[in-house]
Every structure is written in structure tokens, then in C-alpha cells.
Coordinates of C-alpha atoms in Angstrom, one line a residue:
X49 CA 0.0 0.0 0.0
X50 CA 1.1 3.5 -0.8
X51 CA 0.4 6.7 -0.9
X52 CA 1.0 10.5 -2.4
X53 CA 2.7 12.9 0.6
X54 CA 1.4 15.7 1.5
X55 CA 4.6 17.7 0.4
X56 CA 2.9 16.6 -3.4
X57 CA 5.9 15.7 -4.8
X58 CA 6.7 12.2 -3.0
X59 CA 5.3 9.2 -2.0
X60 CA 5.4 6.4 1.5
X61 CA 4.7 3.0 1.7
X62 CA 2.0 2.7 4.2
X63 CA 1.2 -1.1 4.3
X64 CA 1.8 -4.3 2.8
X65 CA -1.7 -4.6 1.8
X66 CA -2.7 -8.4 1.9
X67 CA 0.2 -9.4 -0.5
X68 CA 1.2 -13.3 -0.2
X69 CA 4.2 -12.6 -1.6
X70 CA 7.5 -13.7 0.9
X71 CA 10.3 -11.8 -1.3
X72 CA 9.0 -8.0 -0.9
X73 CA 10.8 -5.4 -3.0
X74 CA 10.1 -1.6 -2.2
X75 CA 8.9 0.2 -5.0
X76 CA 10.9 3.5 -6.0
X77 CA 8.1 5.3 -7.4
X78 CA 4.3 5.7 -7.1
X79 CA 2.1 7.4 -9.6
X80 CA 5.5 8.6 -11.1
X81 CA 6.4 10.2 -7.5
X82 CA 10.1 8.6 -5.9
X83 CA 9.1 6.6 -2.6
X84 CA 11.0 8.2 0.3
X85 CA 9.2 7.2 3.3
X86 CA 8.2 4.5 4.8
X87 CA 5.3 4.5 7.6
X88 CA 3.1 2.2 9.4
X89 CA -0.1 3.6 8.9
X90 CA -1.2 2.2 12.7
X91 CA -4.0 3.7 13.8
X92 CA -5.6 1.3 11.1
X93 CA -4.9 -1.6 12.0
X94 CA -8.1 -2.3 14.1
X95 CA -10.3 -1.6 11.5
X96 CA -8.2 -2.6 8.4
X97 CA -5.3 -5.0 9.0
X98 CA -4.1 -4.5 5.5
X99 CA -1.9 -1.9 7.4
X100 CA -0.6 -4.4 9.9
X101 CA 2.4 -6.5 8.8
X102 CA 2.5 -9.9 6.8
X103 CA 3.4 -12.8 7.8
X104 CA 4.0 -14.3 4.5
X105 CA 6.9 -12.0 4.0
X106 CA 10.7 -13.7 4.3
X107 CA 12.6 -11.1 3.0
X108 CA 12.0 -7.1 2.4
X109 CA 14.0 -4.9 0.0
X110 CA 14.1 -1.3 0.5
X111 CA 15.1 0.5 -2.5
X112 CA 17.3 3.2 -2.5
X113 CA 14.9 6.1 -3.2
X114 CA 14.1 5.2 0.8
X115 CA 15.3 8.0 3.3
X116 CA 13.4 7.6 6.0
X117 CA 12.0 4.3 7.9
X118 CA 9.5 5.0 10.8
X119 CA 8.4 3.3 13.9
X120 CA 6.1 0.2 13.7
X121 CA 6.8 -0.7 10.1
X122 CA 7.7 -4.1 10.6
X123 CA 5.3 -4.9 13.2
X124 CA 3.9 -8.3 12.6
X125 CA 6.3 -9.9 9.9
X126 CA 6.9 -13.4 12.1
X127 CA 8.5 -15.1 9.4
X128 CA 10.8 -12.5 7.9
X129 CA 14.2 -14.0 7.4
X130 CA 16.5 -11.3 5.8
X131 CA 16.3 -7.5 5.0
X132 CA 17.9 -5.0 2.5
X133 CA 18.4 -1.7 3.2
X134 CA 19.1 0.6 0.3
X135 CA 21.3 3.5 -0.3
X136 CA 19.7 6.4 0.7
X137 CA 17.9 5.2 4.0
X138 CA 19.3 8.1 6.8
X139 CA 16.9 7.9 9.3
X140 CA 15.4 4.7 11.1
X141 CA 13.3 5.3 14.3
X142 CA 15.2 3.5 17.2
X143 CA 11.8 1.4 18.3
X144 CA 12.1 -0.7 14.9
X145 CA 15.0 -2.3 16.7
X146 CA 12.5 -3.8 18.4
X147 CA 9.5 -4.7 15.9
X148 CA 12.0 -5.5 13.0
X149 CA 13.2 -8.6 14.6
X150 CA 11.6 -12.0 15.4
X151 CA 12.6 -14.8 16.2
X152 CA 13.3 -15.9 12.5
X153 CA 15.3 -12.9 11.3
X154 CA 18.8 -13.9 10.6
X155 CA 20.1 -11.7 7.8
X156 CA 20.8 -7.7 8.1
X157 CA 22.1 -6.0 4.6
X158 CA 23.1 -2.3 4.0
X159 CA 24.0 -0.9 0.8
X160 CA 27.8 -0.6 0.5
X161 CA 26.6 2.9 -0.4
X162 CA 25.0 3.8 2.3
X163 CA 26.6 6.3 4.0
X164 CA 24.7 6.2 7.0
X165 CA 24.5 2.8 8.1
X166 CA 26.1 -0.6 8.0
X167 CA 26.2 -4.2 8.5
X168 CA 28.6 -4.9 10.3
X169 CA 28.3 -8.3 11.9
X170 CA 25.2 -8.7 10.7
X171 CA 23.7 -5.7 13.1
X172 CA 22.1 -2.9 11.9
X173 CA 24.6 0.3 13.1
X174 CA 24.3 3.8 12.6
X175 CA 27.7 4.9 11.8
X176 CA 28.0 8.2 13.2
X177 CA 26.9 7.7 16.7
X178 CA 28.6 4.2 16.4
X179 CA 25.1 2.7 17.7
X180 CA 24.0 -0.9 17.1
X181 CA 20.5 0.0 16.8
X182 CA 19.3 -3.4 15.8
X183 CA 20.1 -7.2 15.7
X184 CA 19.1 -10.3 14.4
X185 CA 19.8 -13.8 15.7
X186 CA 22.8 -14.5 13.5
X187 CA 24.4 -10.8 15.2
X188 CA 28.0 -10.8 16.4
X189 CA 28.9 -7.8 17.7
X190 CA 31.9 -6.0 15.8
X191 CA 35.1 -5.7 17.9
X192 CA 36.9 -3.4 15.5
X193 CA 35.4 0.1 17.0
X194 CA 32.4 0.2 15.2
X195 CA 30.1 -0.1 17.9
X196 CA 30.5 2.0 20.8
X197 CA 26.4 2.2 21.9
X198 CA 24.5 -0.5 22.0
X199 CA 20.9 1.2 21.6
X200 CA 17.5 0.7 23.5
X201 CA 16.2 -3.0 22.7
X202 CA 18.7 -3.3 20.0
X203 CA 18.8 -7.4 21.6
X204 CA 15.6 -7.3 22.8
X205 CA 14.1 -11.4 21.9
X206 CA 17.9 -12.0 21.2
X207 CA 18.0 -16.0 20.9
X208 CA 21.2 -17.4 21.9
X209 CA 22.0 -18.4 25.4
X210 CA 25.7 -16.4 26.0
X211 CA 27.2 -13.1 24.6
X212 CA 30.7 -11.5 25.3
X213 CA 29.9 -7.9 24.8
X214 CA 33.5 -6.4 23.2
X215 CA 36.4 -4.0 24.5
X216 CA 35.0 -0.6 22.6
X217 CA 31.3 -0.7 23.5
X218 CA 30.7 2.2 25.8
X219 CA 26.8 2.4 26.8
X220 CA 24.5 -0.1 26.9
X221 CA 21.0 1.8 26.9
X222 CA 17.6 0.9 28.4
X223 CA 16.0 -2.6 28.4
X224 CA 18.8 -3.6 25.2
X225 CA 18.8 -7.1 26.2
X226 CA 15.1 -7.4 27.3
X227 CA 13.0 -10.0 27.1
X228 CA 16.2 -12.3 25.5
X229 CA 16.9 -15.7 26.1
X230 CA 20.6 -15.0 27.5
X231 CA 21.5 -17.3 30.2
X232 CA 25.3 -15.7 30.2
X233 CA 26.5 -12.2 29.7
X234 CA 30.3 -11.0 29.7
X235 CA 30.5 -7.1 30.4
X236 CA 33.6 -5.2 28.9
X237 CA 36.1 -2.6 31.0
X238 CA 35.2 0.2 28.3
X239 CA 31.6 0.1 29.7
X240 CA 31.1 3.5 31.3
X241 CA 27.0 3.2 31.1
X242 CA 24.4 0.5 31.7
X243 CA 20.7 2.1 31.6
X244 CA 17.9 0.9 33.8
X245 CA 16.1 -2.9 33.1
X246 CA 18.7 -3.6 30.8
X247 CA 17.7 -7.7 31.1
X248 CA 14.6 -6.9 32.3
X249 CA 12.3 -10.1 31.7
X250 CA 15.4 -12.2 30.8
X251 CA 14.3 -15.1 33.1
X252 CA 16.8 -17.4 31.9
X253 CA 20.0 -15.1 32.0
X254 CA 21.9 -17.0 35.2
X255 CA 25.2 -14.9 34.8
X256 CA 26.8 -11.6 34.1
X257 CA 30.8 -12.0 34.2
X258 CA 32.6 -8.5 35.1
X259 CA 35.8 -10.5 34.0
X260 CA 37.9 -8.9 36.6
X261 CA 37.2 -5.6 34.9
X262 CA 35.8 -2.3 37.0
X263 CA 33.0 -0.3 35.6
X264 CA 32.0 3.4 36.1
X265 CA 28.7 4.0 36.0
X266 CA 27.0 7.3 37.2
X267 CA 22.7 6.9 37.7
X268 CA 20.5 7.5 35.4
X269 CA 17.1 6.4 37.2
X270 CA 16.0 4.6 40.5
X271 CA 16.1 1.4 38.5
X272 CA 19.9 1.0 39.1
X273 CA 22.1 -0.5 36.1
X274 CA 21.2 -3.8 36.5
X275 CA 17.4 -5.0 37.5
X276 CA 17.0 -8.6 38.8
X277 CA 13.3 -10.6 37.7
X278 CA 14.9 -13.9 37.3
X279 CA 18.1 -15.8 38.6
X280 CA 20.9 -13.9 38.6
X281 CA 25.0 -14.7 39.9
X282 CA 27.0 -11.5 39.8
X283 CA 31.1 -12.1 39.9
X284 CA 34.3 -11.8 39.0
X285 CA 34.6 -7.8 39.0
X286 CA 33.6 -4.2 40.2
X287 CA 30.7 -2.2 39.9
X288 CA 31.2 1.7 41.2
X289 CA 27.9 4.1 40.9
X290 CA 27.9 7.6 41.7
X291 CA 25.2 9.8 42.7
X292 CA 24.5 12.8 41.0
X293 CA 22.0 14.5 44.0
X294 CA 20.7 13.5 46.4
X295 CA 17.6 10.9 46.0
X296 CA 14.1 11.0 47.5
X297 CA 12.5 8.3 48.8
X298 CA 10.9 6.6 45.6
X299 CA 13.7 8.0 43.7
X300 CA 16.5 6.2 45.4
X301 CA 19.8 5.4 43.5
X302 CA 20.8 1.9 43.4
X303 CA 23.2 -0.1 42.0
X304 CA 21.6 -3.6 41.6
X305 CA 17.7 -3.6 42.2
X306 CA 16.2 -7.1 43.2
X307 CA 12.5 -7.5 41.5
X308 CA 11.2 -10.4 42.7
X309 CA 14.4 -12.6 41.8
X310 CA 16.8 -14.5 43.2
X311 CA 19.9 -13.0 43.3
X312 CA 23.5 -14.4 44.3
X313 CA 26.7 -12.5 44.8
X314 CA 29.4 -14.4 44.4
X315 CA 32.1 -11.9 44.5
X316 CA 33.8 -9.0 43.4
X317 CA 33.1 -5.5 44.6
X318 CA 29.9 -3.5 44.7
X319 CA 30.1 0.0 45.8
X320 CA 27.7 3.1 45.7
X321 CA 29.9 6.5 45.8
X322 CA 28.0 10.2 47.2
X323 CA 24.3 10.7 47.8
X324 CA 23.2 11.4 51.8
X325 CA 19.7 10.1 51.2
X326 CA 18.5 6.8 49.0
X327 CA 22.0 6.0 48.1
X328 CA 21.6 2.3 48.0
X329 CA 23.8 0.0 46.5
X330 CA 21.7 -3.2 46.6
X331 CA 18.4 -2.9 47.3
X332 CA 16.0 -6.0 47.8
X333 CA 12.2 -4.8 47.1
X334 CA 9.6 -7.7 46.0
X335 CA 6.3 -5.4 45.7
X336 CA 3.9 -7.4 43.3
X337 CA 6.6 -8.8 41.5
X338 CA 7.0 -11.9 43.8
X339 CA 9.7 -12.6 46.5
X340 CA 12.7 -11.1 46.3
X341 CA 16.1 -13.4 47.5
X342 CA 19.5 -11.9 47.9
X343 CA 21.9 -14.3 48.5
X344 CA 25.4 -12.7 49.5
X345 CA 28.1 -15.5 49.5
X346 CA 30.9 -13.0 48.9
X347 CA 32.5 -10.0 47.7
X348 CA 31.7 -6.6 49.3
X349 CA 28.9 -4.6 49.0
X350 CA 29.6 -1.2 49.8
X351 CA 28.0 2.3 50.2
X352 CA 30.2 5.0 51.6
X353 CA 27.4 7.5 52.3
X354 CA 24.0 5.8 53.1
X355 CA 23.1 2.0 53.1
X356 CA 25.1 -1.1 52.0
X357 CA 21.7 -3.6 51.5
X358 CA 17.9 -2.6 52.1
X359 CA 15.0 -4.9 52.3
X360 CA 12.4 -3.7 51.4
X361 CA 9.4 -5.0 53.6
X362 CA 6.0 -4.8 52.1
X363 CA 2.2 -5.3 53.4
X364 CA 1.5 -8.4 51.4
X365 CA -1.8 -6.3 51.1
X366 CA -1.1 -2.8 50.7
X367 CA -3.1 -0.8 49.3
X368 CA -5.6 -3.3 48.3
X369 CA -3.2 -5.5 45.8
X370 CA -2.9 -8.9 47.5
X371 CA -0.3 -10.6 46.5
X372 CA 3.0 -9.0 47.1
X373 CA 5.9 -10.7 47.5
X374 CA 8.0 -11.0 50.9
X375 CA 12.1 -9.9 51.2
X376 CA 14.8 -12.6 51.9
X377 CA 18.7 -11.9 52.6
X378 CA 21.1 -14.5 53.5
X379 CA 24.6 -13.6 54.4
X380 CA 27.0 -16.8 54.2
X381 CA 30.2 -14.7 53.6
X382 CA 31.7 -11.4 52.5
X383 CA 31.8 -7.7 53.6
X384 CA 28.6 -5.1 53.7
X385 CA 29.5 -1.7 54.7
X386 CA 27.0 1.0 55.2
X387 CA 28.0 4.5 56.4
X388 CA 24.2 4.7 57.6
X389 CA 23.1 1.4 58.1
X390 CA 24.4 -2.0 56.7
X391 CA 21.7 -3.8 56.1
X392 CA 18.3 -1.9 56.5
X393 CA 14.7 -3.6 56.7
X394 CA 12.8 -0.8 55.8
X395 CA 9.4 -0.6 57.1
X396 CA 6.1 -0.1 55.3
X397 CA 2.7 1.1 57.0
X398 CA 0.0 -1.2 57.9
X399 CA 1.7 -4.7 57.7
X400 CA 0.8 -7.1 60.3
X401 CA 1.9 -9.9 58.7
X402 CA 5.2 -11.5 57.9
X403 CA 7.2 -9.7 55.3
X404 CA 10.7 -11.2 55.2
X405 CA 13.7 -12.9 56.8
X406 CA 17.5 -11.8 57.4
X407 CA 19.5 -14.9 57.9
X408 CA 23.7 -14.5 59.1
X409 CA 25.5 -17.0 59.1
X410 CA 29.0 -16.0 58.6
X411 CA 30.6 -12.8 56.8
X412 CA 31.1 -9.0 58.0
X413 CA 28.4 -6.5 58.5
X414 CA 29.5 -2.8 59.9
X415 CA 28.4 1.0 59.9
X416 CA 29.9 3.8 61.4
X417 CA 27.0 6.0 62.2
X418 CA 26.2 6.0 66.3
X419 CA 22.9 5.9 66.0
X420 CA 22.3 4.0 63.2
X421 CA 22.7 0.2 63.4
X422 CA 25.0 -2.1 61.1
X423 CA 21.8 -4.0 61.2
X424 CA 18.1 -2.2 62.0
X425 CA 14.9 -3.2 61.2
X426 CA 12.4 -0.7 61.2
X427 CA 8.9 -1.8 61.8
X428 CA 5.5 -0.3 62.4
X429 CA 4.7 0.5 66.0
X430 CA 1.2 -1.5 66.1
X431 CA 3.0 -4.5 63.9
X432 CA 3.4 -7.8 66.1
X433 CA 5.7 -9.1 63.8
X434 CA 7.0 -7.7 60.6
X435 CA 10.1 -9.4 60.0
X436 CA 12.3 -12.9 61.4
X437 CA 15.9 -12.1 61.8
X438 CA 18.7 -15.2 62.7
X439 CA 22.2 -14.5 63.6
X440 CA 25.0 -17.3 64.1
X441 CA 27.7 -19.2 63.4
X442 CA 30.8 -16.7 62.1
X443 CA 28.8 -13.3 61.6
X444 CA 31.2 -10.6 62.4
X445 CA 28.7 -7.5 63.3
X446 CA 30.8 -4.7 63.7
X447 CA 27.6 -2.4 64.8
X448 CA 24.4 -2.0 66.8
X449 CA 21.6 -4.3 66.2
X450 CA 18.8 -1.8 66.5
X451 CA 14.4 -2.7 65.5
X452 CA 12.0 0.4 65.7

């Protein structure tokens, strides 16, 4: 389907109609006019689904009269294998990273005249911003300093189980590996940016190697650089956030947020720089999502200004949404240092049931503050019980024990 532009003197493609064709080519003209855009007419696609995708295509060609590719176009092509993107294409709106690919997509091409973009490593990647903007399952990406961004779902439904991300690559924006099938993922020392729920919904992903290297991160949201949903080991490196103001409560920096996940920290070092208030560097909140574990078997979790670990502890009925999830933290070994508090069960208003369990059983646990408590559980004044908490065997609490 296409259609004259307003400016009168070029044409889009709008659709692909309710063609059963599964090698789609572009045209370059309509009605004699050069076909420049292409845009996903969606507000149709309730009432005619003509507009919506194909799933007969296997391959698309643009052709090269093509400069500008919007948003949605691609949305509902299950089955396409391969596309071709001509010579003249400049602009690509970053959310067809995400509805371009399926599950069956396994070929990228760029015109070698394209100045704009290439296909490198069989990614899409915008070459002045040196973003890979999109991926397909056969994707490697390029170690030879093309790729210094890797863009907002630009993996999102990425298929394979492992990926060592290269030395070069910068950023890694928002939710770029969400919703994949990773089970391992190798961060590089270059990396100087992870955005929030960057494997959010990646409920296989098991691992994410730091590979002895440090990275520098400053926040960006309240979301922290890494979000937990699934299983989750974090080793083998450092992880230093800085706060750029202060935080509010509901607005709290973190480095590694626990959604209702089971987390494990193996070792290295995990350490939250600046920020007096909601400076958190692991912070262990279930809400609706479930329970949330935190298993700390080593390493050191560190936050020089506020607190090390907080639990989170939430009515499993507040405000009339049954269902939320209790917080669980078991300390085996390693070091948690919070200038504030160490570990911090924070209280929520109204619970008079059980929200969650601290378990010590070996490792260090210190703050400095007088009246603040290495470990302190606040709890609701009218709560019989809000929270179980078991200290033994080697636990070194360098602190008060203090429960509101």
C-alpha cells in the first residue's frame, strides 16, 4: 500500500496490503512520484489489517529512493528471514530495533553505499553515533570500534543463550537485552554506562561475568544498572555508581535492584559513591513482583554514604493488591559496609503480617553512624511481627543491632 505525501511531490509505503508474496521489493516510485518514506499507517490496524504487517513476507528490500523508515513498520512480519536496506535510508526510528526482529530474522544487509549505516556483523549500526540499533539472531557484535552504543532493545528477543559484549562498547541503553533468552552475559572494562532494566524479563539469564574488569557508571534512574526478575550470579569484577544528587524516597539510586528474583553474589566488589539520602547500592524490594532473595556468599557490598543492602518490607496487602511478595537476605560470607546502616529492613505502614527474613550466618556487616545500626529493622509500632531475623555461626557484626 502506498500513498502521495502531502509535500505533493513524493510518495510512503504505508502497508503491505494483503500481498502473499515472501520476497518484498520496495517500490521506487508511485504514480511517477520517488518513494522516500516508509510509515506504518497504525492507527488502522483495528479496522483494516491490510496496514498491519504480513506474515508471509521472508525477505523485504528497501530500495534506495528510501530515506526515512518509521516506527512500527515491521510490526507483525513473524517469518521474515532477511532485509535490505538501500542506499539512501538516513533515518530509522530506534523502536524498529525492536518490531523489525523476530525470532526468524537472521540476515541484516546495508547498501555498500550507504553512507549512514552498515552491516557490520550482521547488526544494523548507525555509523555516526557508532550505535547498534538493531540485531538479528545471527548478530556478532563488531570488535573493531564500530560499535560503541549498543541502543534501547537493539537485543531485545535476542535468541542465543551467551554473549561476550566487546572491548569498545561504551553504553548499553535501556532494556537492550530485554526480554532475550541469554543465560550468560560478559560485560567489557570500556563500559562506562548500563541504563535501567537492561535484562529486564530475561528469566533465563543465570550470569553476568565483570571479567575482573571495574565499571564506572553514574545513575540515570532509581532502576539501578542492573534489575533482577529472574536468577541472577554477579562475579568476578567491580561495579562503582555515583550519585549525581541527592535521592528522595521513591527515587533512590541503586546499583543492583532485586525485583522479585533470586539473586547471588558471588564476589567481586559493589560500591555506591556520594548521595546522603536513597544512596543504595543493593536494594532488595519484592512489591507485586514476587519474592525477592539476595543471596550474599561473597564480595563486598559497599555504600560509603548511606546504606550497603535494604530490604524492602512490604504489606502483602497494601493498598488493596494482594499478592506482594516477601524480602529474603542470606549472608554466608563477604563484607557489607553502610556508612548509615548495613543492612536496612525498611518498614512499610500497615503490615501485620510477615514480610521477610535476614539470615547471618557468617561474613562482616559494619556502619559507622552512632545511631544508626549495622543492622536495624524498622517496623511499624502497632505490627506484632514484621520481620524474622537469625544471627549465628561466624557473623562478624561490627555495629548496633537496633528494631524500631
Amino acid at each position: 500500500e502506498y500513498q502521495i505525501n502531502a509535500d505533493g511531490v513524493s510518495a510512503s509505503f504505508i502497508g503491505f496490503g494483503f500481498c502473499t508474496e515472501e520476497n518484498i521489493v520496495i517500490a521506487s516510485t508511485f504514480k511517477g512520484l520517488p518513494v522516500t518514506q516508509m510509515r506504518n499507517e497504525a492507527f488502522l490496524c483495528g479496522m483494516e489489517p491490510q496496514y498491519c504487517g504480513n506474515s508471509y513476507a521472508k525477505s523485504i528490500t528497501v530500495s534506495d529512493t528510501v530515506e526515512e523508515i518509521y516506527q512500527g513498520i515491521f510490526d507483525l512480519c513473524p517469518n521474515l528471514e532477511s532485509i535490505y536496506i538501500g542506499a539512501n535510508v538516513s533515518f530509522i526510528r530506534s523502536f524498529v530495533a525492536n518490531t523489525l526482529k523476530g525470532y526468524n530474522l537472521a540476515e541484516i544487509k546495508v547498501s555498500p553505499d550507504n553512507v549512514y549505516f552498515s552491516d557490520n556483523g550482521n547488526c544494523l549500526i548507525e555509523k555516526q553515533s557508532k550505535t547498534l540499533i538493531v540485531s538479528c539472531k545471527n548478530s556478532v557484535i563488531p570488535d573493531d570500534g564500530s560499535v560503541e552504543i549498543i541502543g534501547s532493545m537493539a537485543f531485545s528477543l535476542y535468541p542465543k543463550k551467551a554473549i561476550v559484549i566487546p572491548e569498545g562498547v561504551k553504553r548499553i541503553e535501556v532494556t537492550a537485552f530485554s526480554d532475550s533468552e541469554l543465560e550468560y552475559v560478559a560485560l567489557p572494562k570500556s563500559l562506562t554506562y548500563l541504563g535501567a532494566h537492561v535484562f529486564e524479563s530475561c528469566k533465563n539469564l543465570q550470569v553476568v561475568d565483570l571479567n575482573g574488569f571495574t565499571v564506572n557508571l553514574t545513575d540515570a534512574s532509581k532502576d539501578g544498572p542492573l534489575t533482577v526478575h529472574g536468577e541472577l550470579t554477579v562475579k568476578n569484577g567491580t561495579i562503582e555508581l555515583t550519585a549525581t544528587k541527592d535521592r528522595a524516597f521513591g527515587s533512590q539510586s541503586t546499583v543492583i535492584l532485586n525485583r522479585g528474583g533470586n539473586l547471588t553474589i558471588e564476589s567481586g566488589k559493589y560500591i555506591h559513591h556520594g548521595g546522603d539520602s536513597m544512596a543504595i547500592t543493593v536494594d532488595n524490594s519484592a512489591n507485586s513482583f514476587g519474592d525477592a532473595y539476595l543471596y550474599v556468599n561473597g564480595g563486598e557490598i559497599i555504600s560509603e554514604t548511606y546504606i550497603a543492602i535494604r530490604m524492602r518490607l512490604e504489606d502483602p496487602n497494601a493498598n488493596g493488591n494482594p499478592g506482594n511478595g516477601l524480602s529474603f537476605v542470606e549472608v554466608t560470607g563477604g563484607y557489607i559496609f553502610g556508612a548509615n546502616r548495613g543492612i536496612w529492613g525498611q518498614k512499610s505502614s500497615g503490615a501485620n503480617e510477615l514480610q521477610g527474613k535476614l539470615t547471618v550466618t557468617g561474613g562482616t556487616i559494619e556502619n559507622t553512624r552512632a545511631d544508626r545500626g549495622a543492622i536495624q529493622i524498622d517496623t511499624d509500632s502497632y505490627a506484632a511481627q514484621n520481620m524474622l531475623v537469625s544471627i549465628s555461626g561466624n557473623a562478624d557484626i561490627k555495629g548496633a543491632l537496633k528494631g524500631g
